[in-house]
mmCIF file of C-alpha atoms in Angstrom:
data_model
loop_
_atom_site.group_PDB
_atom_site.id
_atom_site.type_symbol
_atom_site.label_atom_id
_atom_site.label_comp_id
_atom_site.label_asym_id
_atom_site.label_seq_id
_atom_site.Cartn_x
_atom_site.Cartn_y
_atom_site.Cartn_z
ATOM 1 C CA MET A 490 -23.714 29.391 5.728
ATOM 2 C CA SER A 491 -21.530 28.074 9.601
ATOM 3 C CA GLN A 492 -23.891 26.531 11.778
ATOM 4 C CA PRO A 493 -23.659 26.696 15.559
ATOM 5 C CA ASP A 494 -21.518 23.971 17.160
ATOM 6 C CA PHE A 495 -23.882 21.520 18.182
ATOM 7 C CA SER A 496 -25.543 22.468 22.012
ATOM 8 C CA SER A 497 -25.614 18.757 23.155
ATOM 9 C CA VAL A 498 -25.322 14.942 22.310
ATOM 10 C CA ALA A 499 -29.425 15.326 21.510
ATOM 11 C CA ASP A 500 -28.733 17.716 19.168
ATOM 12 C CA VAL A 501 -26.743 16.225 17.250
ATOM 13 C CA ILE A 502 -28.925 12.872 16.961
ATOM 14 C CA THR A 503 -31.386 15.124 15.714
ATOM 15 C CA ARG A 504 -29.815 16.912 13.578
ATOM 16 C CA PHE A 505 -28.200 14.362 11.744
ATOM 17 C CA ALA A 506 -31.421 12.359 11.520
ATOM 18 C CA ALA A 507 -32.914 15.360 9.743
ATOM 19 C CA HIS A 508 -30.380 14.786 6.884
ATOM 20 C CA GLY A 509 -30.972 11.223 7.028
ATOM 21 C CA TYR A 510 -28.119 9.663 9.488
ATOM 22 C CA ILE A 511 -29.282 7.285 12.573
ATOM 23 C CA ALA A 512 -26.687 7.622 15.222
ATOM 24 C CA ASP A 513 -26.812 6.403 18.337
ATOM 25 C CA ASP A 514 -25.529 7.856 21.911
ATOM 26 C CA ARG A 515 -21.941 6.125 21.679
ATOM 27 C CA LEU A 516 -21.805 7.977 18.196
ATOM 28 C CA ALA A 517 -22.848 10.817 18.601
ATOM 29 C CA THR A 518 -20.667 11.528 22.274
ATOM 30 C CA THR A 519 -18.115 11.048 20.091
ATOM 31 C CA VAL A 520 -18.500 13.525 17.456
ATOM 32 C CA PHE A 521 -20.228 16.613 19.815
ATOM 33 C CA VAL A 522 -16.916 15.779 22.272
ATOM 34 C CA GLN A 523 -15.119 16.347 18.451
ATOM 35 C CA THR A 524 -16.408 19.724 17.664
ATOM 36 C CA LYS A 525 -15.777 20.965 20.738
ATOM 37 C CA LEU A 526 -12.578 19.878 21.683
ATOM 38 C CA ASP A 527 -11.584 19.951 18.021
ATOM 39 C CA LYS A 528 -10.148 16.195 17.812
ATOM 40 C CA PRO A 529 -10.262 14.272 15.293
ATOM 41 C CA VAL A 530 -11.988 11.125 14.433
ATOM 42 C CA LEU A 531 -10.838 8.011 13.884
ATOM 43 C CA LEU A 532 -13.612 5.604 12.658
ATOM 44 C CA GLU A 533 -13.151 1.985 12.240
ATOM 45 C CA GLY A 534 -15.461 -0.700 10.833
ATOM 46 C CA PRO A 535 -16.362 -3.086 8.456
ATOM 47 C CA ALA A 536 -17.614 -1.388 5.089
ATOM 48 C CA GLY A 537 -20.373 0.006 4.674
ATOM 49 C CA VAL A 538 -21.543 0.637 8.096
ATOM 50 C CA GLY A 539 -21.839 4.371 7.241
ATOM 51 C CA LYS A 540 -18.280 5.359 8.287
ATOM 52 C CA THR A 541 -17.720 7.990 4.975
ATOM 53 C CA GLU A 542 -21.814 9.103 5.192
ATOM 54 C CA LEU A 543 -21.070 10.258 8.743
ATOM 55 C CA ALA A 544 -18.493 12.770 7.425
ATOM 56 C CA LYS A 545 -20.454 13.755 4.876
ATOM 57 C CA THR A 546 -24.164 14.166 7.190
ATOM 58 C CA LEU A 547 -21.097 16.523 9.444
ATOM 59 C CA ALA A 548 -20.809 18.989 6.678
ATOM 60 C CA LEU A 549 -24.553 18.707 6.154
ATOM 61 C CA ALA A 550 -25.707 19.627 10.144
ATOM 62 C CA THR A 551 -22.938 22.017 10.607
ATOM 63 C CA GLY A 552 -22.861 24.044 7.048
ATOM 64 C CA ARG A 553 -19.417 23.319 7.029
ATOM 65 C CA ARG A 554 -17.588 22.743 3.438
ATOM 66 C CA LEU A 555 -16.577 18.831 3.209
ATOM 67 C CA LEU A 556 -12.455 18.693 0.811
ATOM 68 C CA ARG A 557 -11.636 14.265 1.027
ATOM 69 C CA LEU A 558 -8.389 12.861 0.445
ATOM 70 C CA GLN A 559 -8.752 9.387 -1.201
ATOM 71 C CA CYS A 560 -6.661 7.364 0.140
ATOM 72 C CA TYR A 561 -5.062 5.094 -2.195
ATOM 73 C CA GLU A 562 -2.034 2.510 -2.508
ATOM 74 C CA GLY A 563 1.089 4.487 -3.707
ATOM 75 C CA GLN A 564 0.064 7.870 -1.828
ATOM 76 C CA ASP A 565 2.779 9.894 -1.755
ATOM 77 C CA GLU A 566 2.775 14.148 0.914
ATOM 78 C CA SER A 567 2.684 15.791 -3.103
ATOM 79 C CA LYS A 568 -1.220 14.012 -3.753
ATOM 80 C CA ALA A 569 -2.025 14.620 -0.609
ATOM 81 C CA LEU A 570 -0.328 17.738 0.378
ATOM 82 C CA TYR A 571 0.084 20.477 -1.874
ATOM 83 C CA GLU A 572 2.307 20.137 -5.641
ATOM 84 C CA TRP A 573 3.868 23.019 -7.031
ATOM 85 C CA ASP A 574 2.191 23.855 -10.561
ATOM 86 C CA TYR A 575 5.778 23.664 -13.432
ATOM 87 C CA GLY A 576 3.625 24.306 -16.153
ATOM 88 C CA LYS A 577 2.525 27.611 -14.783
ATOM 89 C CA GLN A 578 5.800 28.066 -13.545
ATOM 90 C CA LEU A 579 7.006 27.083 -17.056
ATOM 91 C CA LEU A 580 4.884 29.476 -19.212
ATOM 92 C CA TYR A 581 5.411 32.570 -16.506
ATOM 93 C CA THR A 582 9.215 31.816 -17.478
ATOM 94 C CA GLN A 583 8.961 31.706 -21.002
ATOM 95 C CA VAL A 584 6.168 35.396 -20.712
ATOM 96 C CA LEU A 585 9.519 37.031 -18.506
ATOM 97 C CA LYS A 586 12.201 35.532 -21.047
ATOM 98 C CA ASP A 587 12.979 39.308 -21.881
ATOM 99 C CA LYS A 588 13.114 40.305 -17.786
ATOM 100 C CA ILE A 589 15.410 37.386 -17.126
ATOM 101 C CA GLY A 590 17.622 38.658 -20.086
ATOM 102 C CA GLU A 591 17.668 42.284 -18.814
ATOM 103 C CA LEU A 592 18.533 41.048 -15.621
ATOM 104 C CA VAL A 593 21.689 39.540 -16.818
ATOM 105 C CA ALA A 594 22.799 41.346 -19.511
ATOM 106 C CA ASP A 595 25.062 43.509 -17.746
ATOM 107 C CA ALA A 596 27.084 39.947 -15.991
ATOM 108 C CA GLU A 597 30.617 40.209 -16.701
ATOM 109 C CA THR A 598 30.690 35.803 -15.527
ATOM 110 C CA LEU A 599 28.493 33.055 -16.363
ATOM 111 C CA GLY A 600 28.464 32.776 -12.681
ATOM 112 C CA GLU A 601 27.583 36.050 -11.949
ATOM 113 C CA ALA A 602 24.737 35.198 -14.552
ATOM 114 C CA VAL A 603 22.914 32.033 -12.303
ATOM 115 C CA ASP A 604 23.482 34.477 -8.719
ATOM 116 C CA ARG A 605 21.120 36.881 -10.458
ATOM 117 C CA ILE A 606 18.658 34.281 -11.552
ATOM 118 C CA ALA A 607 19.044 31.952 -8.231
ATOM 119 C CA ALA A 608 18.120 34.834 -6.426
ATOM 120 C CA GLN A 609 14.759 35.207 -7.969
ATOM 121 C CA GLU A 610 14.422 31.787 -7.454
ATOM 122 C CA SER A 611 11.322 32.218 -4.623
ATOM 123 C CA VAL A 612 9.780 34.409 -7.265
ATOM 124 C CA PHE A 613 8.731 31.093 -8.924
ATOM 125 C CA TYR A 614 8.061 29.331 -5.121
ATOM 126 C CA SER A 615 5.589 31.218 -3.733
ATOM 127 C CA GLU A 616 1.732 30.920 -3.160
ATOM 128 C CA ARG A 617 0.978 32.033 -6.877
ATOM 129 C CA PHE A 618 2.233 28.154 -8.091
ATOM 130 C CA LEU A 619 1.240 26.431 -5.748
ATOM 131 C CA ALA A 620 -1.353 23.917 -5.991
ATOM 132 C CA PRO A 621 -2.823 23.481 -2.908
ATOM 133 C CA ARG A 622 -4.380 19.504 -2.505
ATOM 134 C CA PRO A 623 -6.967 18.231 0.660
ATOM 135 C CA LEU A 624 -4.556 18.774 3.770
ATOM 136 C CA LEU A 625 -3.335 22.149 2.794
ATOM 137 C CA GLU A 626 -6.453 23.674 1.684
ATOM 138 C CA SER A 627 -8.112 22.454 4.521
ATOM 139 C CA VAL A 628 -5.318 25.068 6.784
ATOM 140 C CA ARG A 629 -5.741 27.821 4.654
ATOM 141 C CA SER A 630 -9.793 27.887 4.189
ATOM 142 C CA GLU A 631 -10.876 30.634 4.773
ATOM 143 C CA LEU A 632 -14.391 29.161 5.672
ATOM 144 C CA PRO A 633 -14.745 26.064 8.431
ATOM 145 C CA VAL A 634 -14.660 22.791 6.503
ATOM 146 C CA VAL A 635 -15.223 19.349 7.199
ATOM 147 C CA LEU A 636 -11.879 17.384 5.942
ATOM 148 C CA LEU A 637 -11.984 13.465 5.132
ATOM 149 C CA ILE A 638 -9.601 11.074 4.621
ATOM 150 C CA ASP A 639 -11.412 7.858 3.666
ATOM 151 C CA GLU A 640 -9.680 4.456 4.162
ATOM 152 C CA VAL A 641 -6.798 5.599 5.258
ATOM 153 C CA ASP A 642 -5.268 2.509 6.505
ATOM 154 C CA ARG A 643 -4.969 1.845 2.268
ATOM 155 C CA ALA A 644 -2.416 4.255 2.123
ATOM 156 C CA ASP A 645 1.328 3.884 3.051
ATOM 157 C CA GLU A 646 2.698 4.586 6.941
ATOM 158 C CA ALA A 647 4.371 7.539 5.079
ATOM 159 C CA LEU A 648 1.630 9.477 4.532
ATOM 160 C CA GLU A 649 0.389 8.620 7.927
ATOM 161 C CA ALA A 650 3.717 10.353 9.698
ATOM 162 C CA VAL A 651 3.005 13.655 7.384
ATOM 163 C CA LEU A 652 -1.028 13.601 8.888
ATOM 164 C CA LEU A 653 0.454 14.162 12.178
ATOM 165 C CA GLU A 654 1.835 17.598 11.642
ATOM 166 C CA LEU A 655 -1.999 18.153 10.522
ATOM 167 C CA LEU A 656 -3.756 16.441 12.904
ATOM 168 C CA GLY A 657 -1.594 17.372 16.235
ATOM 169 C CA GLU A 658 -1.145 21.045 15.556
ATOM 170 C CA ASN A 659 -3.235 22.286 12.805
ATOM 171 C CA GLN A 660 -0.678 22.946 10.969
ATOM 172 C CA VAL A 661 1.744 22.107 7.757
ATOM 173 C CA SER A 662 4.855 22.719 6.693
ATOM 174 C CA VAL A 663 5.328 23.685 2.988
ATOM 175 C CA PRO A 664 9.694 23.953 3.543
ATOM 176 C CA GLU A 665 10.037 26.403 0.164
ATOM 177 C CA ILE A 666 7.730 28.515 2.374
ATOM 178 C CA GLY A 667 7.120 28.252 5.546
ATOM 179 C CA THR A 668 4.216 26.465 7.749
ATOM 180 C CA PHE A 669 0.346 27.347 6.879
ATOM 181 C CA THR A 670 -1.793 27.122 10.615
ATOM 182 C CA SER A 671 -5.338 26.954 10.335
ATOM 183 C CA SER A 672 -7.291 30.222 11.805
ATOM 184 C CA THR A 673 -10.408 27.851 12.589
ATOM 185 C CA PRO A 674 -9.906 24.121 13.142
ATOM 186 C CA ALA A 675 -11.504 21.939 10.051
ATOM 187 C CA TYR A 676 -13.799 19.156 11.668
ATOM 188 C CA VAL A 677 -11.625 15.988 11.024
ATOM 189 C CA VAL A 678 -12.938 12.416 10.368
ATOM 190 C CA LEU A 679 -10.130 9.924 9.083
ATOM 191 C CA THR A 680 -11.760 5.974 8.431
ATOM 192 C CA SER A 681 -10.643 2.899 8.059
ATOM 193 C CA ASN A 682 -11.902 -0.791 7.063
ATOM 194 C CA ASN A 683 -8.682 -2.498 9.242
ATOM 195 C CA THR A 684 -7.349 -3.574 6.576
ATOM 196 C CA ARG A 685 -3.511 -3.071 7.855
ATOM 197 C CA ASP A 686 -2.972 -1.190 12.088
ATOM 198 C CA LEU A 687 -2.453 1.679 12.051
ATOM 199 C CA SER A 688 0.152 3.430 14.044
ATOM 200 C CA ALA A 689 0.182 4.727 17.339
ATOM 201 C CA ALA A 690 1.088 7.812 17.170
ATOM 202 C CA LEU A 691 -1.350 8.433 14.763
ATOM 203 C CA LYS A 692 -4.286 6.891 16.567
ATOM 204 C CA ARG A 693 -2.860 8.943 20.080
ATOM 205 C CA ARG A 694 -4.228 12.305 18.436
ATOM 206 C CA CYS A 695 -7.829 10.974 17.699
ATOM 207 C CA LEU A 696 -10.914 10.383 19.829
ATOM 208 C CA HIS A 697 -12.318 6.556 18.455
ATOM 209 C CA ALA A 698 -15.385 5.382 16.892
ATOM 210 C CA PHE A 699 -16.195 1.367 16.097
ATOM 211 C CA LEU A 700 -18.988 0.990 13.857
ATOM 212 C CA ASP A 701 -20.281 -2.376 13.913
ATOM 213 C CA TYR A 702 -23.742 -3.571 11.768
ATOM 214 C CA PRO A 703 -26.173 -2.211 13.843
ATOM 215 C CA SER A 704 -28.689 -3.828 15.254
ATOM 216 C CA ALA A 705 -31.781 -4.870 13.980
ATOM 217 C CA GLU A 706 -33.673 -2.734 15.035
ATOM 218 C CA ARG A 707 -31.516 1.040 13.796
ATOM 219 C CA GLU A 708 -30.242 -1.644 10.517
ATOM 220 C CA LEU A 709 -34.087 -1.001 9.974
ATOM 221 C CA GLU A 710 -34.831 2.552 10.977
ATOM 222 C CA ILE A 711 -32.172 3.581 8.655
ATOM 223 C CA VAL A 712 -33.845 1.635 5.769
ATOM 224 C CA ARG A 713 -36.376 3.179 6.504
ATOM 225 C CA THR A 714 -35.226 6.336 6.573
ATOM 226 C CA LYS A 715 -33.550 6.166 3.051
ATOM 227 C CA ASP A 716 -37.561 5.610 1.438
ATOM 228 C CA THR A 717 -36.313 2.489 -0.752
ATOM 229 C CA GLY A 718 -40.177 2.037 -1.870
ATOM 230 C CA LEU A 719 -40.205 -1.507 0.219
ATOM 231 C CA ALA A 720 -42.853 -1.797 1.802
ATOM 232 C CA ASP A 721 -42.881 -2.002 6.191
ATOM 233 C CA ALA A 722 -42.809 -5.839 5.998
ATOM 234 C CA LEU A 723 -41.520 -6.577 3.810
ATOM 235 C CA ALA A 724 -37.944 -4.521 4.483
ATOM 236 C CA GLU A 725 -38.743 -5.575 8.470
ATOM 237 C CA GLN A 726 -38.386 -9.348 6.501
ATOM 238 C CA LEU A 727 -35.342 -8.130 4.721
ATOM 239 C CA VAL A 728 -33.270 -6.988 7.734
ATOM 240 C CA GLN A 729 -33.485 -10.360 8.874
ATOM 241 C CA ILE A 730 -32.216 -12.214 5.895
ATOM 242 C CA VAL A 731 -29.591 -10.248 5.484
ATOM 243 C CA ARG A 732 -28.558 -10.128 9.215
ATOM 244 C CA GLY A 733 -28.519 -14.293 8.182
ATOM 245 C CA LEU A 734 -26.220 -13.879 5.442
ATOM 246 C CA ARG A 735 -23.607 -12.316 7.849
ATOM 247 C CA ASP A 736 -24.416 -14.599 9.972
ATOM 248 C CA LEU A 737 -22.926 -17.211 6.708
ATOM 249 C CA ASP A 738 -18.794 -18.495 6.812
ATOM 250 C CA LEU A 739 -18.468 -15.877 4.281
ATOM 251 C CA ARG A 740 -16.234 -13.643 2.272
ATOM 252 C CA LYS A 741 -16.937 -10.383 2.559
ATOM 253 C CA SER A 742 -20.708 -9.279 4.617
ATOM 254 C CA PRO A 743 -23.327 -7.668 3.198
ATOM 255 C CA SER A 744 -23.091 -4.024 4.429
ATOM 256 C CA VAL A 745 -25.760 -1.881 5.676
ATOM 257 C CA SER A 746 -25.683 0.130 2.353
ATOM 258 C CA GLU A 747 -25.899 -2.705 0.346
ATOM 259 C CA THR A 748 -29.365 -3.673 2.427
ATOM 260 C CA ILE A 749 -30.445 -0.181 1.188
ATOM 261 C CA ASP A 750 -29.710 -1.258 -1.850
ATOM 262 C CA TRP A 751 -31.237 -4.473 -2.136
ATOM 263 C CA ALA A 752 -34.586 -2.740 -0.591
ATOM 264 C CA ARG A 753 -34.397 -0.444 -3.883
ATOM 265 C CA THR A 754 -34.149 -3.395 -6.370
ATOM 266 C CA LEU A 755 -36.820 -5.874 -4.844
ATOM 267 C CA ALA A 756 -39.552 -2.514 -4.798
ATOM 268 C CA VAL A 757 -38.336 -1.594 -8.660
ATOM 269 C CA LEU A 758 -39.036 -5.266 -8.882
ATOM 270 C CA GLY A 759 -42.609 -4.231 -7.246
ATOM 271 C CA ALA A 760 -41.968 -7.252 -4.736
ATOM 272 C CA THR A 761 -45.120 -7.924 -2.253
ATOM 273 C CA GLU A 762 -43.759 -10.719 -0.897
ATOM 274 C CA LEU A 763 -40.135 -12.560 -0.546
ATOM 275 C CA THR A 764 -39.785 -15.305 -1.851
ATOM 276 C CA ALA A 765 -36.425 -17.559 -2.461
ATOM 277 C CA LYS A 766 -36.138 -17.586 -6.295
ATOM 278 C CA LEU A 767 -36.926 -13.543 -6.085
ATOM 279 C CA LEU A 768 -34.065 -13.174 -3.413
ATOM 280 C CA SER A 769 -31.568 -15.667 -5.437
ATOM 281 C CA ASP A 770 -32.060 -14.138 -8.393
ATOM 282 C CA THR A 771 -31.317 -10.453 -6.726
ATOM 283 C CA VAL A 772 -28.238 -11.417 -3.534
ATOM 284 C CA SER A 773 -25.803 -11.015 -6.292
ATOM 285 C CA VAL A 774 -27.086 -6.978 -4.724
ATOM 286 C CA VAL A 775 -25.594 -7.792 -1.700
ATOM 287 C CA VAL A 776 -22.908 -11.139 -1.961
ATOM 288 C CA LYS A 777 -19.986 -10.334 -4.540
ATOM 289 C CA TYR A 778 -18.022 -13.692 -4.770
ATOM 290 C CA ASP A 779 -19.537 -16.420 -6.609
ATOM 291 C CA LYS A 780 -18.463 -19.039 -4.325
ATOM 292 C CA ASP A 781 -20.230 -16.348 -1.687
ATOM 293 C CA VAL A 782 -23.468 -16.355 -3.959
ATOM 294 C CA ARG A 783 -23.571 -20.094 -3.838
ATOM 295 C CA LYS A 784 -23.428 -19.927 -0.355
ATOM 296 C CA ALA A 785 -26.120 -17.238 0.470
ATOM 297 C CA VAL A 786 -28.318 -19.127 -2.244
ATOM 298 C CA ALA A 787 -28.027 -22.308 -0.341
ATOM 299 C CA ALA A 788 -29.168 -20.297 3.111
ATOM 300 C CA LEU A 789 -32.204 -18.175 1.874
ATOM 301 C CA PRO A 790 -34.861 -20.900 1.660
ATOM 302 C CA LYS A 791 -34.222 -21.801 5.439
ATOM 303 C CA LEU A 792 -34.031 -17.883 5.894
ATOM 304 C CA VAL A 793 -37.723 -16.880 4.305
ATOM 305 C CA ASP A 794 -39.234 -19.808 5.945
ATOM 306 C CA PRO A 795 -37.113 -21.495 9.028
ATOM 307 C CA ASN A 796 -39.900 -25.007 8.441
ATOM 308 C CA ALA A 797 -38.680 -25.056 4.528
ATOM 309 C CA VAL A 798 -37.699 -28.212 3.185
ATOM 310 C CA ILE A 799 -34.142 -28.450 1.633
ATOM 311 C CA ASP A 800 -33.040 -31.675 -0.821
ATOM 312 C CA GLU A 801 -29.719 -32.448 0.928
ATOM 313 C CA HIS A 802 -28.721 -33.658 -2.256
ATOM 314 C CA GLN A 803 -28.856 -30.245 -4.144
ATOM 315 C CA HIS A 804 -26.332 -28.648 -6.080
ATOM 316 C CA VAL A 805 -26.318 -25.180 -5.681
ATOM 317 C CA HIS A 806 -23.602 -22.865 -8.702
ATOM 318 C CA GLY A 807 -23.852 -21.169 -10.813
ATOM 319 C CA HIS A 808 -21.618 -18.776 -13.307
ATOM 320 C CA GLY A 809 -20.850 -22.349 -15.280
ATOM 321 C CA HIS A 810 -19.048 -23.693 -12.484
ATOM 322 C CA GLY A 811 -19.315 -27.133 -12.170
ATOM 323 C CA HIS A 812 -19.570 -29.442 -9.046
ATOM 324 C CA GLY A 813 -18.190 -32.726 -7.214
ATOM 325 C CA PRO A 814 -14.212 -32.802 -7.391
ATOM 326 C CA GLU A 815 -13.232 -30.066 -9.914
ATOM 327 C CA SER A 816 -15.823 -27.671 -8.179
ATOM 328 C CA ALA A 817 -14.282 -28.015 -4.690
ATOM 329 C CA ALA A 818 -11.152 -27.222 -5.910
ATOM 330 C CA THR A 819 -12.221 -24.638 -7.723
ATOM 331 C CA ASP A 820 -13.635 -23.396 -4.597
ATOM 332 C CA VAL A 821 -10.365 -24.081 -3.052
ATOM 333 C CA ASP A 822 -9.268 -20.556 -5.553
ATOM 334 C CA GLU A 823 -12.123 -19.061 -5.003
ATOM 335 C CA ASP A 824 -12.338 -18.223 -1.619
ATOM 336 C CA HIS A 825 -8.185 -17.947 -0.727
ATOM 337 C CA GLY A 826 -7.104 -17.198 -4.909
ATOM 338 C CA PRO A 827 -3.099 -17.527 -5.736
ATOM 339 C CA ASP A 828 -0.602 -14.302 -5.141
ATOM 340 C CA GLY A 829 -0.209 -12.314 -8.263
ATOM 341 C CA ARG A 830 2.825 -11.240 -7.294
ATOM 342 C CA ALA A 831 4.185 -14.768 -6.557
ATOM 343 C CA VAL A 832 3.186 -16.525 -10.032
ATOM 344 C CA ARG A 833 4.459 -13.223 -11.809
ATOM 345 C CA ALA A 834 7.974 -14.084 -10.117
ATOM 346 C CA ALA A 835 7.150 -17.372 -10.285
ATOM 347 C CA LYS A 836 7.475 -16.656 -14.093
ATOM 348 C CA ASP A 837 10.168 -14.469 -13.600
ATOM 349 C CA ALA A 838 12.250 -17.841 -12.498
ATOM 350 C CA PRO A 839 15.582 -19.438 -14.127
ATOM 351 C CA GLY A 840 15.008 -22.728 -15.284
ATOM 352 C CA ARG A 841 11.055 -23.087 -14.387
ATOM 353 C CA HIS A 842 11.028 -25.369 -17.301
ATOM 354 C CA ASN A 843 12.762 -28.723 -17.197
ATOM 355 C CA ASP A 844 13.674 -30.369 -20.172
ATOM 356 C CA ASN A 845 9.883 -31.914 -21.010
ATOM 357 C CA TYR A 846 8.591 -28.853 -21.059
ATOM 358 C CA TYR A 847 7.850 -28.486 -24.757
ATOM 359 C CA GLY A 848 7.529 -32.638 -24.844
ATOM 360 C CA GLY A 849 10.724 -34.140 -24.603
ATOM 361 C CA SER A 850 11.645 -38.049 -23.798
ATOM 362 C CA GLY A 851 12.270 -37.916 -20.410
ATOM 363 C CA ALA A 852 9.784 -39.046 -17.689
ATOM 364 C CA THR A 853 7.883 -36.728 -15.872
ATOM 365 C CA THR A 854 7.539 -37.307 -11.968
ATOM 366 C CA PRO A 855 4.451 -36.052 -10.253
ATOM 367 C CA ALA A 856 6.199 -32.620 -9.221
ATOM 368 C CA GLN A 857 6.400 -31.252 -12.522
ATOM 369 C CA VAL A 858 2.672 -32.637 -13.212
ATOM 370 C CA SER A 859 1.498 -30.757 -10.562
ATOM 371 C CA THR A 860 2.132 -27.565 -11.420
ATOM 372 C CA VAL A 861 0.611 -27.120 -14.155
ATOM 373 C CA PRO A 862 -3.558 -26.565 -13.197
ATOM 374 C CA SER A 863 -5.717 -29.550 -14.070
ATOM 375 C CA SER A 864 -7.904 -25.756 -15.696
ATOM 376 C CA GLN A 865 -5.175 -25.343 -18.267
ATOM 377 C CA GLY A 866 -4.666 -29.462 -19.794
ATOM 378 C CA SER A 867 -2.177 -31.300 -21.347
ATOM 379 C CA ARG A 868 0.503 -29.491 -23.212
ATOM 380 C CA SER A 869 0.011 -32.035 -26.241
ATOM 381 C CA PHE A 870 0.289 -28.801 -28.436
ATOM 382 C CA ALA A 871 4.193 -28.885 -27.645
ATOM 383 C CA LYS A 872 4.641 -32.962 -28.080
ATOM 384 C CA GLY A 873 6.383 -33.702 -31.384
ATOM 385 C CA PHE A 874 8.529 -30.350 -31.361
ATOM 386 C CA GLY A 875 11.958 -33.044 -30.401
ATOM 387 C CA ASN A 876 15.136 -30.781 -30.090
ATOM 388 C CA SER A 877 13.969 -28.010 -31.312
ATOM 389 C CA GLY A 878 11.206 -27.872 -28.353
ATOM 390 C CA ARG A 879 14.187 -29.169 -25.580
ATOM 391 C CA ARG A 880 16.140 -26.078 -27.284
ATOM 392 C CA MET A 881 13.882 -23.831 -26.925
ATOM 393 C CA GLY A 882 13.113 -24.513 -23.256
ATOM 394 C CA LYS A 883 16.450 -23.695 -22.549
ATOM 395 C CA ARG A 884 16.587 -20.265 -24.396
ATOM 396 C CA ASN A 885 14.265 -19.898 -22.055
#
């Protein structure tokens, strides 16, 4: 059952806290204004800081139904707005084929028969055969809803154009039927991880809030509300360690949700003390890339005990990686990685192999050698193919 709108900013904070979401004054003010003005809210910030959770909590706190549109690359309006149930249309066509026969039985010409069938076209493009997706469903819903448009920055810009009508006028147009207008506007929450800039037109229609990593005090309060099972003193120490990891030059910094996961992991292991070894053994809960893991493991002793003495000659490596010059080259690849599309395109380029690719006798230039990653080794399997090998290379 839908509950009354929030009476004040303090009411937002209280009702959100009752569902385990700790909102500060700035964020609570944004939510309060949203419910009073029926304006969509755009939440931007790094992953895992509570953007999606805010929409879920808003639905719980107001008693509204939650509808979620998860955005992804290549998404088109048929997956976001609506589509026609072609299977159902075909089934009805088969069932009604006798009626169709009767309809055109006395038609004198083929054209007349087609005209009669075309006159009935609207029967098959009616609400009976309309399959609503989250955007249209939020407009047609008789009950109040919270519409979460999650990670809108992952979708193509074309989807943004589709959203403008909904966000600006609380309506959706279906060309074959008409325009649907919401009787009870949804509370719309859009989230973005800033993987690309959103259009000015979309931002103009929304209230805006940026969610960053919280302060140590607020993050500890969030961890406490999640009932992780970790002792309070250890949770406080863990929060400080996570904040230290965020200060490292990591490819992906630990999120608040991952701090909670780490606390639960340590509680399951029965931790009574946070040691560098215990944290190193479980650091992959919050650090997701191999080079980041090595950086984190190297930093943990100092984060646990600032007075710890670290062996400068100790090499930190894992997952089968060695150390030395070869490892350094590997680290660069892990940080940035090759452009997969460029690599695939290069494989399709004509004439990419020289005459010596299959073991010919010509000289090999340094540039040719550098095109083969050292990890692949020499292509000794092709040596000795002679002319046959060169003919194969030309066909490629």
